[in-house]
Every structure is written in structure tokens, then in C-alpha cells.
Amino acid sequence: MSYYFVVVSPTDTPMFEYTFGTSKAGGSGQAHFRNGESSRYMNQFIIHAAIDVAEEVQWLSPNMWLKVIDHYAPTNSHISCFMTGTNVRFMLLHQPGGPPAAAGSRTSTLSSSSIAQNPLSPQTDEAIRQFMTEVYEVWVKTMMNPFYKIGDEIKSPAFRARVAAAGRKWL
Amino acid sequence: MTSQGDGAGQPPNLQSSLPSLDVRKIRAIDESPENSTSSLPFRPASPAVLGSRSSTLSGFLSRSNSPNGRSSLSLARFGRSSTASPLSSVADGNDEIRTLIVRSFSPVVGVLASRETDALAEEKGFKNGFVSLLQPYGERITGKVVVRDSTGASRSWDDFGVKFVGLGAAVQERATKGSEILENVEDLIEHYLEQHTGEFVAGFQEISPYYRLLLSRLASSQPPSQHETLSHPVAAIIAISSSTANPIETLRNLYSQSAQGSFASPPYINPEYLRYYLLVHDDDKDDLAKSSALFDQMKRHFGLHCHLLRLRSAICAQDDEDGEEVPQQEWIAASTELSKLQKTTQLIELDENPIATIFSTDAANIRTFARELVSQSIVPHMEQRISLWNEQIASRRRGISGRFMSLSKRWGGIGLGSSRNSSATSLAAPTSSSGNYDSIQGYYRWDTSEAFLRKMADFATMLRDYKLAASTYDMLRSDYSNDKAWKYLAGVNEMCSITTLLNPLLSSSTTSSSGKSLPKLETFDTMLEAASYSYLTRCNEPALALRCVLLTCELLKVRGRLASELASKWAIRTLEMNLAPQSTNTHVLISERIASCYAGNRPSSAAATTAHTISSNSYTLSHRTRHAALWSLTSAEEWMKLGRAPFAAARIDDAQELYERLRHHEAAMYGFKEMHTFMNDLSLTVRMKLGQARQRGLSGTSATGRLVEPDRGDTPGSTGDPLGAGSMDEIEEQPQVEKIDTRPVRGGGVYHGHHRSLTLNNTSVAEPVVALGPTSPVRTRGDPLQADQVDDGFE
């Protein structure tokens, strides 16, 4: 399962982007997107398109965690969204079905209920929610940083490291 | 060319559409989308789409004639006019599509002609028999045709039509592989794309004529089949000519051929269609008095369904002043069209005119004949049949007793003898057993009640009584699924969804909760699912599946946002189901439609006020603008892969315009770097390609690596002037056709609002030797896209 995580500001600019793959069940932590090279820009397009839906769905639920809001069929990508109080969106694009089985042992450890295989299961949902909550905590701390101008790109390597750690832990 | 003396409702003939074609051509080439969108006519139907669906739908009821004008390319050799193509000028409006769909369901009339009649036609230059003489004139009946529907209300339509086919073709089954049809349609589109390179580029939210071509060919390419009676003949014309030796004898002969002989219908086609007798009188050779006497005799024998058609048997020369061209046929199967096109090219090479001409009197006579046939014979016949079947069969099924019957049918031959293939199933028998479906051969016999119901529903569709049709199809759905008649089930699901959506009286479910409302969208989902699954998996008919989904999607699109989302979801599924493989024209045409689904069919907001309202409300109105832009760009990329730069350019402009609508459009354009890079590179590639094309067109030589620029004298100051690094100025003073966009520079930096200038108006586009790779978003050398006056920059 490959992930592409973006923090989108209220003015739709990306404040933070991070691509990674699953580390669970023998995954290497590297992202292997189905569409290969074109995923560099396609992922951005897909996330951007999902902002449409986020804007609509945000009024329907009082929660910050909006779950899977959109689905892009041609690459079988799902987008989940977590919305903060200041209209900052954490959007995660997850695409199941990573690299073709390099080693037979690898696939055998992936059970059908594992996160990697089934993007819509409640386990995946829960895992992503935990991930988002952790990122949210880190993000709040970043916001409180007096040297950080709100709306800017988040350049702090500590932030990146924490997000990566959260990814490894939950996803 | 004299104008044709037709009724008021006649669509513009070839001549009048010529000027419109030229205008369109210039539009596509020279105007920037900014100007072109502002010059788009404000479609009366479209503001209704913005909010109240009911007004749009009532607009359908009082539909005006929306002609599909014909356009023609002029070939140099033939002065007057020449090979007409079915692509009319770029038109817009979902009314067009709806009209197209409505008209695609027209009754099929078989034609069985005696040998002499065929010979007469051949003398006039129609080598495929008498039917080819009639065919072009049936598709649009002059004047209004009044139809009474099952509730007794009568409506008049002015775009009614019938399809004339040879009786053999109508009743004899042809084995066509499912994928063959799709391939044929694809080839056809490719052919037209080749022929008209660069023209007919649909603007923002206009419907591409290629897409219309796709739809119409999909709809008309099906061979006669068991599962849908739409292509079964409603009537048959038995034609003899005045030079036939034994006229009454011949007529009897032909009749028996159609009833029992070589043109007899297979067991699933109802053989009780209307027989119409036509006496073709040869003005030039035979005696009118004798023919009239014969005609009177016929009338006494056969009743009302006769006609005397007077034709001249002499061949009409090309520049005979009495002659006129035979109109192009609109509804032909893709394979037929392909072979026709081949023949046309052969003829052109031989220096013969591929378009046949006949005398205007002949044409007028044929039109009158068609009109009489339809309004006096076919429509009343169909109405009678519908009411007969309605009473006898359908009304038994509805209501309490009907439900008991269907229940008892379902619980099988417990008490009822199942009569497989029983030819004795009479019309009046209330209990048709569950064994009506001949699962070995895969059809229902024509005299089973299911077959009658289906035929009735199809008649209703052809007569445009959609309410009756939809309810009958619904009834049939459960029947067929019980009998496990998969192809029939798929067909009926398809027709049910189409007719329900064609019914203009229903409003969307979100506004009305009364019983009259449109069935929930889930039912369409289910129906489409069932239909496409059955077609694809069980029957292996991808063409039918594609037709079903595309027609339903088109009709769903106009019904509000939820419906258009469903439509887009299904259209995406057709791409997934691989009904249109990756790099085909069909694939990209569908992608364009998906973009349009998401864009919501609103008119392009050229007026600044509307744009502001929409964008300022973008947090409150739910919209899918970004999705639409994504799909536009996807289709642009696909067009580029197919090598069709003008289309790609148009789609890129669409995407720009869609992004403009957003409140935070700067973010869309510049925030996500990769997106921006991609868009820039794509536009650059497109412009390069367009520049190549233009150079080739201008200089006539193959474009070399370097600039050929001085063709245009009006590019002052551009030659050899690579815009210095960092020079940002808009080259306003250039009087070239390129519309510099006048919007304020946005977002600063290297990029500014130059995106408008992407369209293909630019003249001296340099053809750089080295194509820029898709890297380095930062351009240190000014703005290359702006500086297409640069000749040898980019190295």
C-alpha cells in the first residue's frame, strides 16, 4: 500500500507533502504507486480534486475525521481527510496493491484483512485515524512555534521525522 | 443549386450550413477561448440547468426543431459541393444529445422490391437496390407528425423519422462479434479525425461532434437481434414498378416471400407487420393512365396502404438544373459507413462524383410518399397495436390479478402445463407458462406474451410515449430475470433506464417526494449494473454495454448534480471495464464527457458577474470543478498521445477556465508544483505540435528543426529575439492574432497569466530542436510559453 500525505492550507496550497509506503507486514516503507512515474503529478491532481469533496462533506459532520471521502477509479486510489478547526486539511491518498510480489514470502504474510490489501476496511480506517491524530498533535505544536508564519510551507525536519514515524507506526 | 421545396420544418440544407462551417472554422483557429466563450450564444436551456431542473425539463417538452445541419468539405475538383460528412458544426447543448437519442429510436421499415423496381433504381444510379433510393429520405419526415399516445393525448413532432432497410437485412440475422462493432466505430472516428484534422474542436462544455458521431454510430450499429425488437421491421413496403409484367401476381409473390418464403421472419420476429404496397410509376417510359388504373385496382385489393410513386427513370446528371443532391444518411451502421467511405474515395479517384443526384421532382415525390407512409399508415398502425396489446396483455398483468398470475408463473409448472415452444399460445390466454423462454436457442417466440410486451414497449419508445414504455419495461424486468433470459434482461434494463430518463415529466427525486418523482438514483444504478454485467459477462457484447451506459449517462447528466455524479461514475466504469481500450479515440472522447459531467453543464461563465457569484459561493455550492479540471487534463494528455494537438489545446484551456472558477485558483495553478509542471509541459508540447502543424500547413514543406517564421509579416520585433532572461513584459504591441490575455499578472514570479495564449492562434511558433524535458519548473529564461515568437530559444 502506498501513501501520499498532504497538508493543505485553507487557501488550497500544500503546506507539507510526504510520500511513503507501508512498513507493515514486510513492506519496505517505499511507495510503489501503480501508475509509476506519472504518479508524481497525478497524486497531486487527485488530492486537489478531492478538496472539492472535502469542502462539501465538511459541513455534514461535526467530526474532524472525515474518513474516506473520495475515490479515483483509474488508479484505485482512496482519499481520506482530516479537517482541523482552521480549515487546514490533512489529506491522505492511499492506494492498495503495491509492487508485484517480489518475494513469495512477502505476499503470504499479507492477509486479506490487513490494511495493505483492503483500503476500506474498518481496520484501515482506524489506523489512518490514529495516524492523523498523531500528525495533528505535531502540527499543533508547529503552529504554536512563534517563528512559524501560518500558511507557510512547513520546512522543519523534525516535523517530517515525526510524520514519518507516525506513518511507520500506524500504517 | 436550387433550394429544395420542402416544408417549413426542413432543416437547413447543405448550402446554408456551409457558411456556418466556415465561421466555426475561423473560430476554432483564431479566437482565444476568452473571446470565443463570450461569443457563445447564451443557450436558453442552460440557465435553467443552474437551478431549477423542472424548467429545463419542460423545455424539452416544447422542443423546437434542433437540426443537425450537414457540413461539407469542399474538394477542389467538384465545384458545387462534395463529400458531405456527418459531422455537423460544433454545436452545444444537451438538447442536441437528447434529440439524437430520441431520434435514434425510429421505426424500421423493410423494403422488398421487385426486380424491375431495383432495375429502375439502378438506372438512376442507385446500385444497391430500390431501398437505397428511399433510405436518405426517410430519416427526416417533412412537416409535423402527430402521434397519439396511450392516454389519448396527441403530440406533434417535427423530427420524426423512419429507417428504410432492405427486408432481407431486417429479418435475417447477422452474426457480428461484439467487439467488432466497437472496432468499426473506432475506425470510423479515426477516419473522420484524419479527414478533418484540426477542425471541429469543441469548445468549453460544448459537445464534440466526434462524440455525437460515436453515440449515433453506437446506437445504429446493431444488427437485428433477438433481444430487442427495436430493429425488427414495423412495416414492409412491397414495391413493384409500372414496367412489371404481371403486377398483381408479382405482388402476391412478394407478399408470400415475406410471409413464408425467403424473407420470412425467424421465430422471434413478429411476422404480422404492416404491409404497404407501392407502385412505382416510371414517368419517362410508361403510361400514366395505365399505371393509375393499376393503382386503383391495387387500392381496391389492398385497401388504404398503397401509394403511387412517380419517378423519372432517367439518370440525373450532375449539373442538371432540376437535380438536387441526395441527402446524407444519418443512421447507418459503422461497418456500412466504412465501406461506403471506401467506395467514395475510390469514386473520387476515378473522378466521379460520389454523391448521387436525383431530380427535384423525384425527391419531392419521395418525401411526400414518406410522409404519407408515416402519418397515414405507420403511426396509426403502431398506435393500434399498442392499444391492442395494452388491453389484452399488459392490463392483465397490472393490478391484483396480474400479480397473482405472475406469482403463479413463478412457482412454475405445478399446476400449469409448461408449454415450451407452444405455438398455440393465443393472445387471449392469461396464463403464459414460465417455459416461454427457449433457453436452448436463446429467444422468446414472437407470440409469447413477453415478446408482445417487449414489442409494445418498443413501439411506445418509437412513438415517444416514454411513460408507457418505461412502465412496460419495468414489468418485463422481473419476467426476464425469472426466466434467466440474460440478454433480454440486459436489454430491458437498458431501455428502462433510458426511457425513464427520456420522460420529461418527471422531476428529480431530491425536489419532489410525491409519487411522480423520478425513481431514486439507486434504481438507475441497479439497472445499469444489471445491464452492463449481463451484456459483458454473460453475453459478451461490449458494444451493447457501452451503448447502454453512454446513453444513460448522457441522459443522467442533465438531471442535477447527484445524477451527473452517478453518470460520471458509470462513465469511469466503462473505461475500467475496458470497453474502450487505452489509446483509442473512444477512450478520450469518454474522458472528455466525464470532465463535462463533473463540470456540471453550466454555461461557461464569460460574464464576470456570474463568475464571481459562482466562485464566491464555491464554499456553499457543492461542485466538482477540480475533478472536471483533472479529467480535462487527462483527456488533453490522451489527445496528445494520439497526436491531436488542437483538441488537447482546447481541453487545456477548459482546465484553465475551470481552475479560474475556484476561489483559490492560484493554489491550483502554482501551489502544487508537480501539477503545475505537468500542466506547463503539456501545454508546451501542445504548442510545439501546433506550431509544427501550422508550419507544415503554411510552408507546405516539412518542418525543419529551425524556425520558418518569416511567413508572417506581422510579427515585428520577434525574429531572433529570444526574450532575455527574466523579461516579463507582455508583448502587447504585437498585432498578431494571438490574443494576449489582458488579465492582471497574478502570483508574480516567473509565471504570469499567459495561459490564455495557449490556443492555436499563434503563428510563428518556433520549433525548438530540443524538447524540454519534464523537469526544472524554474525557467530562468523568461517565459517560454509567452515567447513563442522566440525562434531558436530553448536550447
JSON list of N, CA, C and O in Angstrom, two decimals, chain B residues 195-222:
[
{"chain": "B", "resi": 195, "resn": "GLN", "atom": "N", "xyz": [-9.57, 12.98, -41.56]},
{"chain": "B", "resi": 195, "resn": "GLN", "atom": "CA", "xyz": [-10.07, 13.78, -42.67]},
{"chain": "B", "resi": 195, "resn": "GLN", "atom": "C", "xyz": [-10.16, 15.25, -42.30]},
{"chain": "B", "resi": 195, "resn": "GLN", "atom": "O", "xyz": [-9.87, 16.13, -43.08]},
{"chain": "B", "resi": 196, "resn": "HIS", "atom": "N", "xyz": [-10.61, 15.48, -41.09]},
{"chain": "B", "resi": 196, "resn": "HIS", "atom": "CA", "xyz": [-10.78, 16.87, -40.71]},
{"chain": "B", "resi": 196, "resn": "HIS", "atom": "C", "xyz": [-9.80, 17.22, -39.61]},
{"chain": "B", "resi": 196, "resn": "HIS", "atom": "O", "xyz": [-10.21, 17.52, -38.50]},
{"chain": "B", "resi": 197, "resn": "THR", "atom": "N", "xyz": [-8.55, 17.18, -39.92]},
{"chain": "B", "resi": 197, "resn": "THR", "atom": "CA", "xyz": [-7.61, 17.45, -38.85]},
{"chain": "B", "resi": 197, "resn": "THR", "atom": "C", "xyz": [-7.77, 18.88, -38.38]},
{"chain": "B", "resi": 197, "resn": "THR", "atom": "O", "xyz": [-7.77, 19.81, -39.16]},
{"chain": "B", "resi": 198, "resn": "GLY", "atom": "N", "xyz": [-7.89, 19.02, -37.12]},
{"chain": "B", "resi": 198, "resn": "GLY", "atom": "CA", "xyz": [-7.89, 20.35, -36.55]},
{"chain": "B", "resi": 198, "resn": "GLY", "atom": "C", "xyz": [-9.21, 21.06, -36.57]},
{"chain": "B", "resi": 198, "resn": "GLY", "atom": "O", "xyz": [-9.35, 22.11, -35.96]},
{"chain": "B", "resi": 199, "resn": "GLU", "atom": "N", "xyz": [-10.17, 20.50, -37.21]},
{"chain": "B", "resi": 199, "resn": "GLU", "atom": "CA", "xyz": [-11.45, 21.21, -37.19]},
{"chain": "B", "resi": 199, "resn": "GLU", "atom": "C", "xyz": [-12.33, 20.59, -36.14]},
{"chain": "B", "resi": 199, "resn": "GLU", "atom": "O", "xyz": [-12.02, 19.58, -35.56]},
{"chain": "B", "resi": 200, "resn": "PHE", "atom": "N", "xyz": [-13.46, 21.17, -35.98]},
{"chain": "B", "resi": 200, "resn": "PHE", "atom": "CA", "xyz": [-14.47, 20.61, -35.09]},
{"chain": "B", "resi": 200, "resn": "PHE", "atom": "C", "xyz": [-13.96, 20.40, -33.68]},
{"chain": "B", "resi": 200, "resn": "PHE", "atom": "O", "xyz": [-14.23, 19.39, -33.05]},
{"chain": "B", "resi": 201, "resn": "VAL", "atom": "N", "xyz": [-13.21, 21.33, -33.24]},
{"chain": "B", "resi": 201, "resn": "VAL", "atom": "CA", "xyz": [-12.75, 21.21, -31.87]},
{"chain": "B", "resi": 201, "resn": "VAL", "atom": "C", "xyz": [-13.81, 21.82, -30.99]},
{"chain": "B", "resi": 201, "resn": "VAL", "atom": "O", "xyz": [-14.16, 22.98, -31.13]},
{"chain": "B", "resi": 202, "resn": "ALA", "atom": "N", "xyz": [-14.31, 21.06, -30.10]},
{"chain": "B", "resi": 202, "resn": "ALA", "atom": "CA", "xyz": [-15.39, 21.57, -29.27]},
{"chain": "B", "resi": 202, "resn": "ALA", "atom": "C", "xyz": [-14.84, 22.49, -28.21]},
{"chain": "B", "resi": 202, "resn": "ALA", "atom": "O", "xyz": [-13.83, 22.22, -27.60]},
{"chain": "B", "resi": 203, "resn": "GLY", "atom": "N", "xyz": [-15.52, 23.55, -28.01]},
{"chain": "B", "resi": 203, "resn": "GLY", "atom": "CA", "xyz": [-15.07, 24.50, -27.00]},
{"chain": "B", "resi": 203, "resn": "GLY", "atom": "C", "xyz": [-15.46, 24.04, -25.62]},
{"chain": "B", "resi": 203, "resn": "GLY", "atom": "O", "xyz": [-15.81, 22.88, -25.41]},
{"chain": "B", "resi": 204, "resn": "PHE", "atom": "N", "xyz": [-15.42, 24.93, -24.71]},
{"chain": "B", "resi": 204, "resn": "PHE", "atom": "CA", "xyz": [-15.69, 24.59, -23.33]},
{"chain": "B", "resi": 204, "resn": "PHE", "atom": "C", "xyz": [-17.13, 24.17, -23.16]},
{"chain": "B", "resi": 204, "resn": "PHE", "atom": "O", "xyz": [-18.03, 24.92, -23.46]},
{"chain": "B", "resi": 205, "resn": "GLN", "atom": "N", "xyz": [-17.32, 22.98, -22.71]},
{"chain": "B", "resi": 205, "resn": "GLN", "atom": "CA", "xyz": [-18.65, 22.47, -22.46]},
{"chain": "B", "resi": 205, "resn": "GLN", "atom": "C", "xyz": [-19.52, 22.41, -23.70]},
{"chain": "B", "resi": 205, "resn": "GLN", "atom": "O", "xyz": [-20.72, 22.49, -23.61]},
{"chain": "B", "resi": 206, "resn": "GLU", "atom": "N", "xyz": [-18.87, 22.31, -24.81]},
{"chain": "B", "resi": 206, "resn": "GLU", "atom": "CA", "xyz": [-19.64, 22.01, -25.99]},
{"chain": "B", "resi": 206, "resn": "GLU", "atom": "C", "xyz": [-19.46, 20.55, -26.29]},
{"chain": "B", "resi": 206, "resn": "GLU", "atom": "O", "xyz": [-18.48, 19.95, -25.89]},
{"chain": "B", "resi": 207, "resn": "ILE", "atom": "N", "xyz": [-20.39, 20.03, -27.00]},
{"chain": "B", "resi": 207, "resn": "ILE", "atom": "CA", "xyz": [-20.31, 18.61, -27.25]},
{"chain": "B", "resi": 207, "resn": "ILE", "atom": "C", "xyz": [-19.56, 18.37, -28.55]},
{"chain": "B", "resi": 207, "resn": "ILE", "atom": "O", "xyz": [-19.95, 18.88, -29.58]},
{"chain": "B", "resi": 208, "resn": "SER", "atom": "N", "xyz": [-18.55, 17.60, -28.45]},
{"chain": "B", "resi": 208, "resn": "SER", "atom": "CA", "xyz": [-17.74, 17.38, -29.64]},
{"chain": "B", "resi": 208, "resn": "SER", "atom": "C", "xyz": [-18.53, 16.60, -30.67]},
{"chain": "B", "resi": 208, "resn": "SER", "atom": "O", "xyz": [-19.19, 15.63, -30.34]},
{"chain": "B", "resi": 209, "resn": "PRO", "atom": "N", "xyz": [-18.47, 17.00, -31.91]},
{"chain": "B", "resi": 209, "resn": "PRO", "atom": "CA", "xyz": [-19.20, 16.26, -32.93]},
{"chain": "B", "resi": 209, "resn": "PRO", "atom": "C", "xyz": [-18.70, 14.84, -33.08]},
{"chain": "B", "resi": 209, "resn": "PRO", "atom": "O", "xyz": [-19.44, 13.97, -33.51]},
{"chain": "B", "resi": 210, "resn": "TYR", "atom": "N", "xyz": [-17.46, 14.61, -32.69]},
{"chain": "B", "resi": 210, "resn": "TYR", "atom": "CA", "xyz": [-16.97, 13.24, -32.74]},
{"chain": "B", "resi": 210, "resn": "TYR", "atom": "C", "xyz": [-17.67, 12.40, -31.72]},
{"chain": "B", "resi": 210, "resn": "TYR", "atom": "O", "xyz": [-17.94, 11.22, -31.93]},
{"chain": "B", "resi": 211, "resn": "TYR", "atom": "N", "xyz": [-17.98, 13.01, -30.60]},
{"chain": "B", "resi": 211, "resn": "TYR", "atom": "CA", "xyz": [-18.70, 12.25, -29.59]},
{"chain": "B", "resi": 211, "resn": "TYR", "atom": "C", "xyz": [-20.11, 11.94, -30.06]},
{"chain": "B", "resi": 211, "resn": "TYR", "atom": "O", "xyz": [-20.63, 10.85, -29.83]},
{"chain": "B", "resi": 212, "resn": "ARG", "atom": "N", "xyz": [-20.70, 12.91, -30.73]},
{"chain": "B", "resi": 212, "resn": "ARG", "atom": "CA", "xyz": [-22.03, 12.65, -31.25]},
{"chain": "B", "resi": 212, "resn": "ARG", "atom": "C", "xyz": [-21.98, 11.54, -32.28]},
{"chain": "B", "resi": 212, "resn": "ARG", "atom": "O", "xyz": [-22.86, 10.70, -32.37]},
{"chain": "B", "resi": 213, "resn": "LEU", "atom": "N", "xyz": [-20.92, 11.57, -33.06]},
{"chain": "B", "resi": 213, "resn": "LEU", "atom": "CA", "xyz": [-20.74, 10.50, -34.04]},
{"chain": "B", "resi": 213, "resn": "LEU", "atom": "C", "xyz": [-20.64, 9.18, -33.33]},
{"chain": "B", "resi": 213, "resn": "LEU", "atom": "O", "xyz": [-21.27, 8.19, -33.72]},
{"chain": "B", "resi": 214, "resn": "LEU", "atom": "N", "xyz": [-19.86, 9.16, -32.27]},
{"chain": "B", "resi": 214, "resn": "LEU", "atom": "CA", "xyz": [-19.70, 7.92, -31.52]},
{"chain": "B", "resi": 214, "resn": "LEU", "atom": "C", "xyz": [-21.05, 7.43, -31.03]},
{"chain": "B", "resi": 214, "resn": "LEU", "atom": "O", "xyz": [-21.40, 6.26, -31.21]},
{"chain": "B", "resi": 215, "resn": "LEU", "atom": "N", "xyz": [-21.81, 8.32, -30.44]},
{"chain": "B", "resi": 215, "resn": "LEU", "atom": "CA", "xyz": [-23.10, 7.91, -29.91]},
{"chain": "B", "resi": 215, "resn": "LEU", "atom": "C", "xyz": [-24.02, 7.40, -31.01]},
{"chain": "B", "resi": 215, "resn": "LEU", "atom": "O", "xyz": [-24.65, 6.36, -30.87]},
{"chain": "B", "resi": 216, "resn": "SER", "atom": "N", "xyz": [-24.09, 8.16, -32.08]},
{"chain": "B", "resi": 216, "resn": "SER", "atom": "CA", "xyz": [-25.07, 7.76, -33.09]},
{"chain": "B", "resi": 216, "resn": "SER", "atom": "C", "xyz": [-24.65, 6.47, -33.77]},
{"chain": "B", "resi": 216, "resn": "SER", "atom": "O", "xyz": [-25.49, 5.64, -34.08]},
{"chain": "B", "resi": 217, "resn": "ARG", "atom": "N", "xyz": [-23.38, 6.28, -33.96]},
{"chain": "B", "resi": 217, "resn": "ARG", "atom": "CA", "xyz": [-22.99, 5.03, -34.60]},
{"chain": "B", "resi": 217, "resn": "ARG", "atom": "C", "xyz": [-23.14, 3.87, -33.66]},
{"chain": "B", "resi": 217, "resn": "ARG", "atom": "O", "xyz": [-23.49, 2.76, -34.06]},
{"chain": "B", "resi": 218, "resn": "LEU", "atom": "N", "xyz": [-22.88, 4.10, -32.39]},
{"chain": "B", "resi": 218, "resn": "LEU", "atom": "CA", "xyz": [-23.12, 3.03, -31.43]},
{"chain": "B", "resi": 218, "resn": "LEU", "atom": "C", "xyz": [-24.58, 2.64, -31.44]},
{"chain": "B", "resi": 218, "resn": "LEU", "atom": "O", "xyz": [-24.91, 1.47, -31.34]},
{"chain": "B", "resi": 219, "resn": "ALA", "atom": "N", "xyz": [-25.42, 3.66, -31.53]},
{"chain": "B", "resi": 219, "resn": "ALA", "atom": "CA", "xyz": [-26.84, 3.36, -31.46]},
{"chain": "B", "resi": 219, "resn": "ALA", "atom": "C", "xyz": [-27.34, 2.67, -32.70]},
{"chain": "B", "resi": 219, "resn": "ALA", "atom": "O", "xyz": [-28.30, 1.92, -32.65]},
{"chain": "B", "resi": 220, "resn": "SER", "atom": "N", "xyz": [-26.72, 2.92, -33.83]},
{"chain": "B", "resi": 220, "resn": "SER", "atom": "CA", "xyz": [-27.30, 2.38, -35.05]},
{"chain": "B", "resi": 220, "resn": "SER", "atom": "C", "xyz": [-26.53, 1.22, -35.62]},
{"chain": "B", "resi": 220, "resn": "SER", "atom": "O", "xyz": [-26.80, 0.77, -36.71]},
{"chain": "B", "resi": 221, "resn": "SER", "atom": "N", "xyz": [-25.54, 0.74, -34.90]},
{"chain": "B", "resi": 221, "resn": "SER", "atom": "CA", "xyz": [-24.71, -0.30, -35.49]},
{"chain": "B", "resi": 221, "resn": "SER", "atom": "C", "xyz": [-25.12, -1.71, -35.15]},
{"chain": "B", "resi": 221, "resn": "SER", "atom": "O", "xyz": [-24.43, -2.65, -35.50]},
{"chain": "B", "resi": 222, "resn": "GLN", "atom": "N", "xyz": [-26.22, -1.85, -34.44]},
{"chain": "B", "resi": 222, "resn": "GLN", "atom": "CA", "xyz": [-26.54, -3.20, -34.01]},
{"chain": "B", "resi": 222, "resn": "GLN", "atom": "C", "xyz": [-27.26, -3.95, -35.11]},
{"chain": "B", "resi": 222, "resn": "GLN", "atom": "O", "xyz": [-28.19, -3.44, -35.70]}
]
